[in-house]
Coordinates of C-alpha atoms in Angstrom, one line a residue:
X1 CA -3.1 16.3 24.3
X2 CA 0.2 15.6 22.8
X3 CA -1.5 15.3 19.4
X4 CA -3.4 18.1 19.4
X5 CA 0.1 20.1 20.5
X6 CA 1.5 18.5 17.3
X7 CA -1.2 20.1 15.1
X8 CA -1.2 23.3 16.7
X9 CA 2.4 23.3 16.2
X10 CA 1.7 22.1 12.5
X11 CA 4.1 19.5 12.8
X12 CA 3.6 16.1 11.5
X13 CA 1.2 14.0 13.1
X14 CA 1.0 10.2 12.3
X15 CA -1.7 8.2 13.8
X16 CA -0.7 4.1 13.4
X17 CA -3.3 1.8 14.0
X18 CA -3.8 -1.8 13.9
X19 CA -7.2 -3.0 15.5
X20 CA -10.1 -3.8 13.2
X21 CA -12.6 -3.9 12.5
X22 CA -12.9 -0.3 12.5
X23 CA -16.3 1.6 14.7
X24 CA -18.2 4.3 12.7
X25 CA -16.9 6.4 15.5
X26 CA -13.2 5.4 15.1
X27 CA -13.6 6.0 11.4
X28 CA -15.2 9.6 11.9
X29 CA -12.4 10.6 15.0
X30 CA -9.5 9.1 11.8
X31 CA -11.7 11.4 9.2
X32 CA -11.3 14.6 12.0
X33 CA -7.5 14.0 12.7
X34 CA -7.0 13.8 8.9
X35 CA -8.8 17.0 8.4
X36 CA -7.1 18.5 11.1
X37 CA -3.3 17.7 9.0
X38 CA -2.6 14.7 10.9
X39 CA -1.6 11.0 8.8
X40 CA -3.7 8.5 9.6
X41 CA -1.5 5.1 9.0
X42 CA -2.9 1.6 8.9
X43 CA -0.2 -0.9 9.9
X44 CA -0.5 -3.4 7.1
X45 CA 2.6 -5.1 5.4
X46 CA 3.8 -3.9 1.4
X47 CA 3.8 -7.6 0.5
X48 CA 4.2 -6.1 -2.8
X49 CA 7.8 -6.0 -1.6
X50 CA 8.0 -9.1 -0.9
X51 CA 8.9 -9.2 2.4
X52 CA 11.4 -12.4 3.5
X53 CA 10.1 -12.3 6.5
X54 CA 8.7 -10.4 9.9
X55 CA 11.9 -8.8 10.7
X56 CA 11.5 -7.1 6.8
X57 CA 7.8 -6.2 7.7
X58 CA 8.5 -4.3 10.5
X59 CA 11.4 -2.1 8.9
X60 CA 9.7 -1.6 6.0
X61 CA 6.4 0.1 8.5
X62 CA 9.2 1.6 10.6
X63 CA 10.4 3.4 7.5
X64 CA 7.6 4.3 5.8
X65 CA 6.4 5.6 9.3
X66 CA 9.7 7.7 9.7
X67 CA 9.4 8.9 5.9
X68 CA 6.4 10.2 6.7
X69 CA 7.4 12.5 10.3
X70 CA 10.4 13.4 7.7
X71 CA 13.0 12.1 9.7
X72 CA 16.6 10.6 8.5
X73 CA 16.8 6.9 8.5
X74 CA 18.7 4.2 6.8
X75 CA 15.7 1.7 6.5
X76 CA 14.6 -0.2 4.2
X77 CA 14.5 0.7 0.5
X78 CA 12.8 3.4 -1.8
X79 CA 11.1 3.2 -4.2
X80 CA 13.0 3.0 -7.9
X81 CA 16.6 2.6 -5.6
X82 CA 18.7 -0.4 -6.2
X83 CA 18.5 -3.4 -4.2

């Protein structure tokens, strides 16, 4: 219910998901929600980052998550910034 509020509201809407493998009926609920507005998010590490370790994984997800509902953090780094 708190999703479908979200998108009636047409606020951002991220759905994070880690279990695979995926069911043809996961996939197509994923396919509804994305046609609906909402971001559907697969939790899997940027190791083209180069993450030092777990503690980098998780910021770097946390980020991108928080880029993505368009709320300020200080996490990680962007793209094309300086280290």
């Amino acid at each position: 219910r708190a999703a479908e509020v979200t998108l009636k509201e047409r606020r951002p809407l991220v759905l994070a998901f880690r279990e695979t493998p995926l069911s043809l009926v996961q996939i197509d609920n994923m396919r509804r929600a994305t046609a609906a507005g909402a971001v559907v998010f697969p939790l899997v590490p940027a190791f083209y980052l180069r993450p030092r370790g777990l503690e980098e994984i998780a910021v770097q997800i946390t980020a991108r998550i928080l880029d993505l509902l368009r709320l300020p953090h200080r996490l990680g780094q962007r793209w094309g910034t300086a280290r």
